[in-house]
Coordinates of C-alpha atoms in Angstrom, one line a residue:
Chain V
X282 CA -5.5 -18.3 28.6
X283 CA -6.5 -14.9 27.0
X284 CA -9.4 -15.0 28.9
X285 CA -7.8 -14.1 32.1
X286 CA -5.2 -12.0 30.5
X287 CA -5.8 -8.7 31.9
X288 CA -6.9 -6.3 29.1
X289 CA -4.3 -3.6 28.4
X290 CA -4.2 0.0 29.9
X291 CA -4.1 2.0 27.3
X292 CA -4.9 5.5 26.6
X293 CA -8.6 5.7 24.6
X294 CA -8.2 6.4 21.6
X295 CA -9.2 9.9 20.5
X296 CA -12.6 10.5 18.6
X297 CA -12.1 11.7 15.0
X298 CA -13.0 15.2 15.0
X299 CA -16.2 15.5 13.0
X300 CA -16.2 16.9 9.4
X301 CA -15.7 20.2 8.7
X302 CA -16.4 20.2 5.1
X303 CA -15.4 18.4 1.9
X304 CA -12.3 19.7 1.8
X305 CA -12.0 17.7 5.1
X306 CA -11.9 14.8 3.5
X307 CA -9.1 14.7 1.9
X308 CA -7.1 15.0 4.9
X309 CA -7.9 11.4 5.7
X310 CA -5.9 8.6 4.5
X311 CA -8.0 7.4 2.0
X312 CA -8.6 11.3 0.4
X313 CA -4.6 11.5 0.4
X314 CA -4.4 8.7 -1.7
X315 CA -7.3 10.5 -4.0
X316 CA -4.8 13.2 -4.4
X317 CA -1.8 11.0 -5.0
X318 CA -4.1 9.2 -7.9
X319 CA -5.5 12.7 -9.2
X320 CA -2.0 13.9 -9.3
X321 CA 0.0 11.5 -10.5
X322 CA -2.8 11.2 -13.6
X323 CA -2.0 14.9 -14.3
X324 CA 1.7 14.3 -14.5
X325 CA 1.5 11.2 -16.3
X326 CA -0.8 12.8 -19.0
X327 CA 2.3 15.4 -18.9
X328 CA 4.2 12.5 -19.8
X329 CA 3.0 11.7 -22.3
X330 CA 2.9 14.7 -24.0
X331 CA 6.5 14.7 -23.4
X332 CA 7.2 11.6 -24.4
X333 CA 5.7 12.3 -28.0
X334 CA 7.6 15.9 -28.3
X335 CA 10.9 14.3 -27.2
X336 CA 10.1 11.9 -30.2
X337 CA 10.1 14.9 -32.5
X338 CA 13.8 15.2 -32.6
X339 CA 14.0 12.4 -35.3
X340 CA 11.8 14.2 -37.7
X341 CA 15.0 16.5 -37.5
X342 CA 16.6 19.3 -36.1
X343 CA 14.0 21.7 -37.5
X344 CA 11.0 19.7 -36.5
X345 CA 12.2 19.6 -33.0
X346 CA 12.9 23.2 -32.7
X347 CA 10.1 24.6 -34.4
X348 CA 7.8 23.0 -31.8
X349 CA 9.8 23.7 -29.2
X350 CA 9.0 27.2 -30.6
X351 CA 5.5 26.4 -31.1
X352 CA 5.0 25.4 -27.4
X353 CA 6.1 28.9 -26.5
X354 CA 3.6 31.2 -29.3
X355 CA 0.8 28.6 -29.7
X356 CA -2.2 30.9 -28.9
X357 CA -0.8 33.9 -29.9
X358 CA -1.6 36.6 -30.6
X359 CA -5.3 35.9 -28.7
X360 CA -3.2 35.2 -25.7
X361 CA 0.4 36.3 -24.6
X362 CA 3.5 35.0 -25.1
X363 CA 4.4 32.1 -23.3
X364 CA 1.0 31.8 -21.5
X365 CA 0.2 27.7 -22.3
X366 CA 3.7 26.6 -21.1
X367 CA 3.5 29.0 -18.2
X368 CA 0.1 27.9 -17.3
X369 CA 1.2 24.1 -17.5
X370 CA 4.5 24.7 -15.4
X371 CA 1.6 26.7 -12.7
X372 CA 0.0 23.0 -13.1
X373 CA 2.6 20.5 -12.8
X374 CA 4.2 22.3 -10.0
X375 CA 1.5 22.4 -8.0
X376 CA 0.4 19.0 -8.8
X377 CA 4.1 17.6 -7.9
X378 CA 4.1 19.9 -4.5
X379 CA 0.7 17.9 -3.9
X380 CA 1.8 14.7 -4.6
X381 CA 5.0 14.9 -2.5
X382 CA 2.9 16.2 0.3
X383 CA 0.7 13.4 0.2
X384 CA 3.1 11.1 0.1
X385 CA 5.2 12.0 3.1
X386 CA 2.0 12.9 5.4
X387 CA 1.2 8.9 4.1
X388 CA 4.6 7.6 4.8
X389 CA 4.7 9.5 8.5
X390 CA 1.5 7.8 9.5
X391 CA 2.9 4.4 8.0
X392 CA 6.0 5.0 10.1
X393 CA 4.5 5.5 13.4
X394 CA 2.0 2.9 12.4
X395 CA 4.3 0.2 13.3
X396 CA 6.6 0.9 16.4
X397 CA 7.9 -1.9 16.7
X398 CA 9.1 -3.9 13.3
X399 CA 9.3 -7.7 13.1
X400 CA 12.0 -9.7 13.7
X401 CA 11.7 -12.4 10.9
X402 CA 12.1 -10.7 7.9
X403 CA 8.2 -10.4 6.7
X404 CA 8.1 -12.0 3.5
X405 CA 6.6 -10.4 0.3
X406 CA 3.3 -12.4 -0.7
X407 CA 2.9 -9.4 -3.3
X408 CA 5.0 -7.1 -5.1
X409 CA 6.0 -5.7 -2.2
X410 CA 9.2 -4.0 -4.0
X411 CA 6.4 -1.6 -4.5
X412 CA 6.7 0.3 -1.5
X413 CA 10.2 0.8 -2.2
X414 CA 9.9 1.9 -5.7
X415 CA 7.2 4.5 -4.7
X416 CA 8.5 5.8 -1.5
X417 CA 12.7 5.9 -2.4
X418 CA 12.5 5.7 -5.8
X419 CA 9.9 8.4 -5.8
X420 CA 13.2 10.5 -3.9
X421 CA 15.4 9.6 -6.6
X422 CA 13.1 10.6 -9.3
X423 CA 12.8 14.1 -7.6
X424 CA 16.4 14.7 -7.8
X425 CA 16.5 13.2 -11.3
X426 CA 13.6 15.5 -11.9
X427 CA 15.9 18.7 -10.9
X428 CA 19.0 17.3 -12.5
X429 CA 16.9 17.5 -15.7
X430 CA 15.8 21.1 -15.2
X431 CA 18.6 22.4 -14.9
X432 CA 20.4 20.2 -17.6
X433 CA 17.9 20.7 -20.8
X434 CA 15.5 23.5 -19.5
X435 CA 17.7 26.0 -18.0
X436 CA 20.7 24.7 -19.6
X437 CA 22.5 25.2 -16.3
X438 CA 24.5 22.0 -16.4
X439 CA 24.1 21.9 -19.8
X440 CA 27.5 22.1 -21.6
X441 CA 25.9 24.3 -24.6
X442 CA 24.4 26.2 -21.9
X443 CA 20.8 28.1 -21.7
X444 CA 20.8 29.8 -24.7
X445 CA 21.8 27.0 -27.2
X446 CA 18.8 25.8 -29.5
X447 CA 17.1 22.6 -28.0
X448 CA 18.4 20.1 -30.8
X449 CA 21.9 21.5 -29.9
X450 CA 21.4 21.1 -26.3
X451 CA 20.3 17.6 -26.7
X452 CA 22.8 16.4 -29.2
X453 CA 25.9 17.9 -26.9
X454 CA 24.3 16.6 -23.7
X455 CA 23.9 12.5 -24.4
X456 CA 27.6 13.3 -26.6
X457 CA 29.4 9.8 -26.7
X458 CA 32.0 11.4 -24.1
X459 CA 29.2 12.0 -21.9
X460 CA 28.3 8.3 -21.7
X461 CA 27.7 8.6 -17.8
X462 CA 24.9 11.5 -18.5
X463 CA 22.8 9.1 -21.1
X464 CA 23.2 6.0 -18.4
X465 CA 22.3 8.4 -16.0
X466 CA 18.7 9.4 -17.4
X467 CA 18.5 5.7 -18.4
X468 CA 18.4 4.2 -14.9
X469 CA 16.0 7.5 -14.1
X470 CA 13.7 6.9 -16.7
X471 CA 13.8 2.9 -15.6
X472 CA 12.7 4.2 -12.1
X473 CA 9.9 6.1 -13.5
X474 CA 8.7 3.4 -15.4
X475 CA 8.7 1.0 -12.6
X476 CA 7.0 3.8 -10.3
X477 CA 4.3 4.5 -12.8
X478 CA 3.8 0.4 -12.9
X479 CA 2.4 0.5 -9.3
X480 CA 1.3 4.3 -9.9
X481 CA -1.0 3.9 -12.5
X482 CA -2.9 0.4 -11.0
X483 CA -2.8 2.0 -7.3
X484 CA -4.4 5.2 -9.0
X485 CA -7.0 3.2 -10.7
X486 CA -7.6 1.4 -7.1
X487 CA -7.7 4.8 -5.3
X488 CA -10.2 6.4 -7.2
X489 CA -12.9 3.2 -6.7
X490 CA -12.5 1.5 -10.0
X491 CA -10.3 -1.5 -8.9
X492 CA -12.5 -4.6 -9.5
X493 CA -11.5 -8.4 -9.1
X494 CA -12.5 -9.4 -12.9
X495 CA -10.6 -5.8 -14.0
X496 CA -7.1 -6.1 -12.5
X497 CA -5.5 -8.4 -15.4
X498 CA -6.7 -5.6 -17.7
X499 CA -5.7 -2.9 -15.5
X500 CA -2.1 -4.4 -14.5
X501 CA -1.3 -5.2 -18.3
X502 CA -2.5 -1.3 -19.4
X503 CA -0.3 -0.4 -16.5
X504 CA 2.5 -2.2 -17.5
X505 CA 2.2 -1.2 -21.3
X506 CA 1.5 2.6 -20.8
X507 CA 5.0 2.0 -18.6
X508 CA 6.9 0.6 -20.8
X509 CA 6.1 2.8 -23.5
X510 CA 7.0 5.5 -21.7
X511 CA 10.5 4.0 -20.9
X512 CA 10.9 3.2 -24.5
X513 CA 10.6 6.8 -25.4
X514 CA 12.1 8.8 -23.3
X515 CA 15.2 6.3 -23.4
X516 CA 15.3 6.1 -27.3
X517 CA 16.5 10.0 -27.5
X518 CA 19.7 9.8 -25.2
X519 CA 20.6 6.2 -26.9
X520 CA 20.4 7.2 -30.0
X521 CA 22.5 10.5 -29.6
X522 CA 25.2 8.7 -27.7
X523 CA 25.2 5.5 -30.5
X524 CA 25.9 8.3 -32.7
X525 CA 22.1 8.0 -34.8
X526 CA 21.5 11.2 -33.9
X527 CA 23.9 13.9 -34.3
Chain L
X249 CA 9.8 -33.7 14.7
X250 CA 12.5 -31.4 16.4
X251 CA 12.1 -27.8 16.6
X252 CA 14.0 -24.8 17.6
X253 CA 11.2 -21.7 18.8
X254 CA 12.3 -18.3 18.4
X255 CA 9.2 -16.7 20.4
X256 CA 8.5 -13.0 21.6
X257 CA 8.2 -12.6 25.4
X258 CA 7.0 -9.7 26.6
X259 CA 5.7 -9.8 30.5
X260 CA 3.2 -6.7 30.1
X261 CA 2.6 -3.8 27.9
X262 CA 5.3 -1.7 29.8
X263 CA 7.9 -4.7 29.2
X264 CA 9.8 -4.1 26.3
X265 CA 10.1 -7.6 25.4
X266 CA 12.2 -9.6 23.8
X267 CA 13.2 -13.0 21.4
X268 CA 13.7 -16.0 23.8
X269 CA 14.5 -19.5 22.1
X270 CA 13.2 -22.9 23.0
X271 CA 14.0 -26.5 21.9
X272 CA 11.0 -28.4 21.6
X273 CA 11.1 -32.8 20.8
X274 CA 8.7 -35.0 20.0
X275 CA 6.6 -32.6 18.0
X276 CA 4.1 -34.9 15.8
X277 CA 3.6 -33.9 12.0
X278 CA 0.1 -33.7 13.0
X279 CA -0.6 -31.5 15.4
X280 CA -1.9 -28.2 15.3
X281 CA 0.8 -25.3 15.3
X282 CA -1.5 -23.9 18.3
X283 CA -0.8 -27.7 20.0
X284 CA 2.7 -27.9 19.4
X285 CA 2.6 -24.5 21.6
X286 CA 0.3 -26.3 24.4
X287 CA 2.8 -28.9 24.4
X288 CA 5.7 -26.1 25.0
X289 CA 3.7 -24.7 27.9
X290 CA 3.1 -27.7 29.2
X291 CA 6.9 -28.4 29.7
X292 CA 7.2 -24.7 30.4
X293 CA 4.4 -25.1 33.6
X294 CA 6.2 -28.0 34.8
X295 CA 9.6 -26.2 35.0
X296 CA 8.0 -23.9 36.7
X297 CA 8.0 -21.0 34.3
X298 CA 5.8 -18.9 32.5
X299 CA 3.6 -20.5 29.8
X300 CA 4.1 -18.3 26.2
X301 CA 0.4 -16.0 26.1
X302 CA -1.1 -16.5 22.9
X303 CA -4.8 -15.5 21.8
X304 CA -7.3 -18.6 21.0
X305 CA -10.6 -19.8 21.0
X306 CA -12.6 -21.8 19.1
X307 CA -9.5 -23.6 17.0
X308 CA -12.1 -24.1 13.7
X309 CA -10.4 -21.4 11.9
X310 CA -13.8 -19.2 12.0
X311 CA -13.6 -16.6 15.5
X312 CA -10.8 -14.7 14.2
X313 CA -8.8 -15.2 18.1
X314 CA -5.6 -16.8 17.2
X315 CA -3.1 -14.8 15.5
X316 CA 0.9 -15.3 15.6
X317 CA 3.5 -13.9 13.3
X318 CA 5.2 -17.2 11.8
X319 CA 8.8 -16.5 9.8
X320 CA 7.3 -13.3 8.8
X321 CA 4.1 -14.3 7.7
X322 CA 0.7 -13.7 9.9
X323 CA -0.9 -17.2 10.2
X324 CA 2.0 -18.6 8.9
X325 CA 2.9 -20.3 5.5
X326 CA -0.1 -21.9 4.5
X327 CA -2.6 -19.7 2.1
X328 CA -5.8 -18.8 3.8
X329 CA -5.7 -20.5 6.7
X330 CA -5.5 -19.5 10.4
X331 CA -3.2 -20.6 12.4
X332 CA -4.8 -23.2 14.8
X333 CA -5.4 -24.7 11.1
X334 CA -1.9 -24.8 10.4
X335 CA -0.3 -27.9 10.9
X336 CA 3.1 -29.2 11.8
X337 CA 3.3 -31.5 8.7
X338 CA 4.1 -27.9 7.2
X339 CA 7.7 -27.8 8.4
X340 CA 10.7 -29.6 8.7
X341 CA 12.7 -32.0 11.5
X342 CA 15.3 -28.9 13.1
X343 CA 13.5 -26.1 11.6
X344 CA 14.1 -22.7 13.0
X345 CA 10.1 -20.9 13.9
X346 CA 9.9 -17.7 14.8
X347 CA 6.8 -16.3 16.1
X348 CA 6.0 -12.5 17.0
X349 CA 2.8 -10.4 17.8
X350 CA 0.8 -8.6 15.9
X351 CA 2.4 -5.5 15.1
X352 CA 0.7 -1.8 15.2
X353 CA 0.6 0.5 17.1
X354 CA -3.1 0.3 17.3
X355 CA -2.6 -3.3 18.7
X356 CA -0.8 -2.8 21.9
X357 CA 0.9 -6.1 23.0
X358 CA -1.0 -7.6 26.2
X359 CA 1.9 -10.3 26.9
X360 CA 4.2 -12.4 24.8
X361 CA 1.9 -12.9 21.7
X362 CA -1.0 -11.3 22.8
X363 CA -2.4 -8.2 21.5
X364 CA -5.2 -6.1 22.2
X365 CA -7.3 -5.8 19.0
X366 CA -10.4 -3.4 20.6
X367 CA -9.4 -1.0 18.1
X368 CA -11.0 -2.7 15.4
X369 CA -14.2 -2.7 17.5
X370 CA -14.1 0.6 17.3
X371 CA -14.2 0.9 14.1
X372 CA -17.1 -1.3 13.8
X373 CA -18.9 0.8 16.7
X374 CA -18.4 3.9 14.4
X375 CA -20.4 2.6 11.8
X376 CA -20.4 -1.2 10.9
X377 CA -23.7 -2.1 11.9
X378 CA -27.6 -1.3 9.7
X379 CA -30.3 0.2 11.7
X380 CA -33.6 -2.0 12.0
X381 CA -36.0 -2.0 13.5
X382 CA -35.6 -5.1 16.3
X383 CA -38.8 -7.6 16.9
X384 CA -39.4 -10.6 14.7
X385 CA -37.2 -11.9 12.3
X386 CA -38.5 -10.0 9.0
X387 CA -39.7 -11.7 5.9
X388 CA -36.8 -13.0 3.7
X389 CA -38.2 -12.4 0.6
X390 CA -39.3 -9.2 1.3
X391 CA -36.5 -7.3 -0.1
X392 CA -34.9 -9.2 -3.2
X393 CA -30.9 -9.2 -3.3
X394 CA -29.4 -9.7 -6.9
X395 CA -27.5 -12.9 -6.2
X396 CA -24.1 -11.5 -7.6
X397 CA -24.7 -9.1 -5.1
X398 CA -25.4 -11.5 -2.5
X399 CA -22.5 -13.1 -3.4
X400 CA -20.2 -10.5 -3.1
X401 CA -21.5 -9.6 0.5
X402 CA -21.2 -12.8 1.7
X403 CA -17.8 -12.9 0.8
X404 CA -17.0 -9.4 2.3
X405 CA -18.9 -10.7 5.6
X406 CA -16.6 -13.5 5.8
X407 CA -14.3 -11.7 7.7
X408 CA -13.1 -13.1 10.9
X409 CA -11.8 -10.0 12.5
X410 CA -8.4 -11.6 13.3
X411 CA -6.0 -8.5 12.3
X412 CA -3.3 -10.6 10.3
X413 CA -4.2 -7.7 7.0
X414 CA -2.8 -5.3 9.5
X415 CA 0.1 -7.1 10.6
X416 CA 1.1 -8.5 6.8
X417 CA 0.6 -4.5 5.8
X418 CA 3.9 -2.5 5.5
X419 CA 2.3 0.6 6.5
X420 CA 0.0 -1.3 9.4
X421 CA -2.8 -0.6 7.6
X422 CA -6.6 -1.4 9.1
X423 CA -7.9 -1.1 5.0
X424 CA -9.1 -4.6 4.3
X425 CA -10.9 -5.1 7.8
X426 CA -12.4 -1.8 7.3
X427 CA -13.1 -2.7 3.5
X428 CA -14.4 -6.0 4.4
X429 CA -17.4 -4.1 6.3
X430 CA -18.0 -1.5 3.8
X431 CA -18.6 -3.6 1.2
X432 CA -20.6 -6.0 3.2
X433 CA -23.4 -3.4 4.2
X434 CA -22.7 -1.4 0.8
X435 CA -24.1 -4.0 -1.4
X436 CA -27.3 -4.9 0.4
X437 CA -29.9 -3.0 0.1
X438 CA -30.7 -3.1 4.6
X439 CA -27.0 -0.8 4.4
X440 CA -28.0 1.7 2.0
X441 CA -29.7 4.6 4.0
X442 CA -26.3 4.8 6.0
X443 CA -23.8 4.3 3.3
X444 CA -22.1 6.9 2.8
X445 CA -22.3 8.4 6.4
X446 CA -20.8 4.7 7.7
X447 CA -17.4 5.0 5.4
X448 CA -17.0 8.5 6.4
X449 CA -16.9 7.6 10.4
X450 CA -15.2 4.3 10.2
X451 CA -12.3 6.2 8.0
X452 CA -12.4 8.3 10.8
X453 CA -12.1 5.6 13.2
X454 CA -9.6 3.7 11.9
X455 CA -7.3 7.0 11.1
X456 CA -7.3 8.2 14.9
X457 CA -6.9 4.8 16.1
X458 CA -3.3 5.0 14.7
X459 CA -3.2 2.7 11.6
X460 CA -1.3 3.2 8.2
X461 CA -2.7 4.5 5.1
X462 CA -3.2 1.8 2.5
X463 CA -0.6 1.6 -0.3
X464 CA -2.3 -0.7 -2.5
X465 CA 0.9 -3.6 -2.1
X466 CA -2.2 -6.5 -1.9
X467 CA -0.3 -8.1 0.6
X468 CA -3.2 -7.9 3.4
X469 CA -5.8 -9.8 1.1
X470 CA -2.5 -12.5 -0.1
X471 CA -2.2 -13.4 3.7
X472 CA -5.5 -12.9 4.8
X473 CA -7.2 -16.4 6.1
X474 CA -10.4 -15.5 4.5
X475 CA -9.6 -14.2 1.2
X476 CA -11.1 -10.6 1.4
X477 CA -11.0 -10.0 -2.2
X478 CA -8.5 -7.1 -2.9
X479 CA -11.7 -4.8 -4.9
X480 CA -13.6 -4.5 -1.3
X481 CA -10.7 -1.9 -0.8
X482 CA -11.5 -0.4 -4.1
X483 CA -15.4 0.0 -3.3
X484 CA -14.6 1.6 0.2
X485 CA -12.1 4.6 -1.8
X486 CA -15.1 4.9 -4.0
X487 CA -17.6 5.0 -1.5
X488 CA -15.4 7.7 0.3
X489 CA -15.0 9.6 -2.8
X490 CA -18.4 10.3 -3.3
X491 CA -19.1 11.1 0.7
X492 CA -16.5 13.5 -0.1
X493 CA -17.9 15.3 -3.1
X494 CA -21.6 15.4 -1.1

């Protein structure tokens, strides 16, 4: 029968223009997934450097605001004012800009990929809640991500405002009244930690270290470094709101 | 056994194709899912309608013709195994089947359940082959493979070419095929001189023929009828990686 089916009239399909470089190459699918991986390692290393200050606050209010301080002078007076937190905003917003880049020019060609979707609803064999996590729940992170900027970094939403002392800031943000705020960042940091889940093992995959005998190890170090994260961020806002912190 | 068909018929690539149900009787528990569909044509011939297309050959489960989309799942429900391997004993007296295409872009539909799957010759034209010398079979022993290596090719080079990693992919992505390949010729020492010029034209290839980028959700290798371990993805990203740095 498929023999004598007549074979399709379709347009040929255009020859990939040749190389033009190594930077080339990361316009492929496979080199935007590099950047994905090396991107989303930078911000998770950012991570957990946050994760660890934010953990400061219950040393006290003057542990927590001398290195929030310190994060501002360290270097000085060899270099400026300001320079290593300026030079690690440069970073992380360029790595973010990259990462979202990626990651629509991937979802485009994953859209026009598949014209037609099935009928039967395709089942999941794998996690496949993944590609929602990543792809939405990466959109939801973003605006999380400005909420949070504006809230405890510029103090804009912030009912102590920009000028209050970070332990103040904190401590009147996740205020019992303000209950909705500290479930707020609680679901956000939930959909973090279940985007860095697949993050982190698709990041190891990406950059060629994914191995059959590996992926246990690499899923569990995954999971952990997740959860972890979770734990931490999460701790801060509970904690104010249960009234441990004030 | 009773059935109820929910099939996709689509007269020509121009058509736009639709669901069309059938009643089928008297299907025996052991028939082939690829007979119980000769046995529908059959009736369908002698009513004087179109038989349903669908792609087949050899019905061993090793030329990679047969395809089919069965409730969602390519091959249907039945791990690693094709789907003229797929038996009726699988299902249940008054089940409702459903049974698409392929479907990609980069796998136009022919009619009904038939798609054209040239594109993943392409891919092999653009660099899945070694270069040798032709003439007499050469030695065997000549060149010494480390048997976990030989292992590990053989399993790559089990690939039947069938396409159900694409159509089980949420992004329609041609990764595990194109992995397969990659990891076939990477590991022996007869695909080493063009290793790192091969991954850099097939990645090409299969970019411009339309398909996703790979999202690393493992749901191509959970459906595929041949196992392609998940890693072969992982040594093609690595073996692009260091095309890309030179």
């Amino acid at each position: 029968m498929s023999r004598s089916t007549p074979v399709a009239t379709r347009p040929r399909p255009k020859t990939p223009s040749p190389a033009a470089g190594p930077l080339k190459r990361y316009r492929s699918s496979v080199g935007k997934k590099a950047v994905m991986a090396v991107t989303g390692a930078i911000l998770v290393l950012f991570l957990i450097a946050h994760a660890i200050g934010n953990l400061k606050v219950f040393l006290g209010r003057e542990d927590f605001d001398h290195y929030s301080h310190w994060l501002r002078s360290v270097g000085e007076p060899a270099i400026p004012h300001r320079t290593f937190l300026t030079a690690m905003e440069v970073v992380l917003t360029v790595a973010v800009l990259l990462h979202i880049w990626a990651a629509i020019s991937l979802a485009r060609q994953a859209r026009q990929a598949r014209p037609v979707r099935y009928a039967a609803r395709p089942k999941a064999h794998e996690n496949r809640y993944a590609t929602h996590v990543m792809r939405y729940g990466g959109i939801v992170v973003l605006l999380f991500v400005i909420w949070h900027l504006l809230d405890l970094t510029f103090g804009a939403v912030n009912p102590k405002g920009g000028d209050a002392q970070p332990y103040d800031k904190v401590i009147a943000d996740f205020d019992p009244s303000r209950w909705y705020i500290t479930l707020f960042y609680v679901v956000a940091v939930i959909l973090v930690g279940l985007h860095l889940r697949h993050g982190l093992f698709s990041a190891v995959q990406t950059l060629g270290w994914g191995r059959q005998r590996r992926y246990p190890a690499v899923r569990l170090a995954a999971d952990v470094v997740a959860a972890l994260l979770v734990i931490g961020f999460v701790s801060v806002p509970v904690m104010v709101t249960i009234g441990v912190l004030n | 056994m009773k059935l109820t068909l929910k099939i996709w018929r689509q007269k020509n690539a121009a058509d736009e194709g639709r669901m069309v149900s059938y009643e089928i009787d008297d299907v025996s528990p052991d028939m082939s899912f690829l007979e119980m569909l000769d046995v529908l044509n059959e009736r369908l011939i002698l009513d004087g309608e179109d038989p349903v297309a669908f792609d087949h050959d050899c019905r061993e489960g090793i030329c990679g013709m047969c395809s089919l989309v069965i409730d969602g799942t390519p091959h249907g429900p039945e791990k690693a195994t094709t789907t003229c391997q797929l038996h009726m004993r699988k299902f249940k007296d008054g089940d409702v089947i459903t049974i698409e295409p392929w479907r990609a872009r980069a796998f136009p539909v022919v009619k009904d359940l038939v798609v054209d799957r040239s594109a993943f010759d392409r891919i092999i034209q653009a660099g899945g082959y070694v270069s040798a010398p032709t003439g007499s079979a050469p030695e065997a022993a000549a060149i010494p493979v480390p048997k976990e290596d030989a292992n590990k090719a053989f399993d790559a080079a089990t690939c039947i070419g069938c396409g159900a990693c694409v159509a089980a992919c949420p992004n329609a992505s041609a990764m595990l095929f194109t992995a397969a390949k990659i990891t076939h010729l990477g590991l022996l020492p007869q695909g080493q001189p063009e290793r790192y010029d091969r991954v850099v034209k097939m990645v090409d290839q299969m970019d411009a023929e339309g398909f996703g980028g790979c999202t690393n959700t493992g749901e191509c290798t959970a459906v595929c009828p041949k196992g392609i371990p998940f890693e072969t993805i992982s040594r093609l990203n690595a073996d692009l990686l260091k095309a890309s740095r030179g």
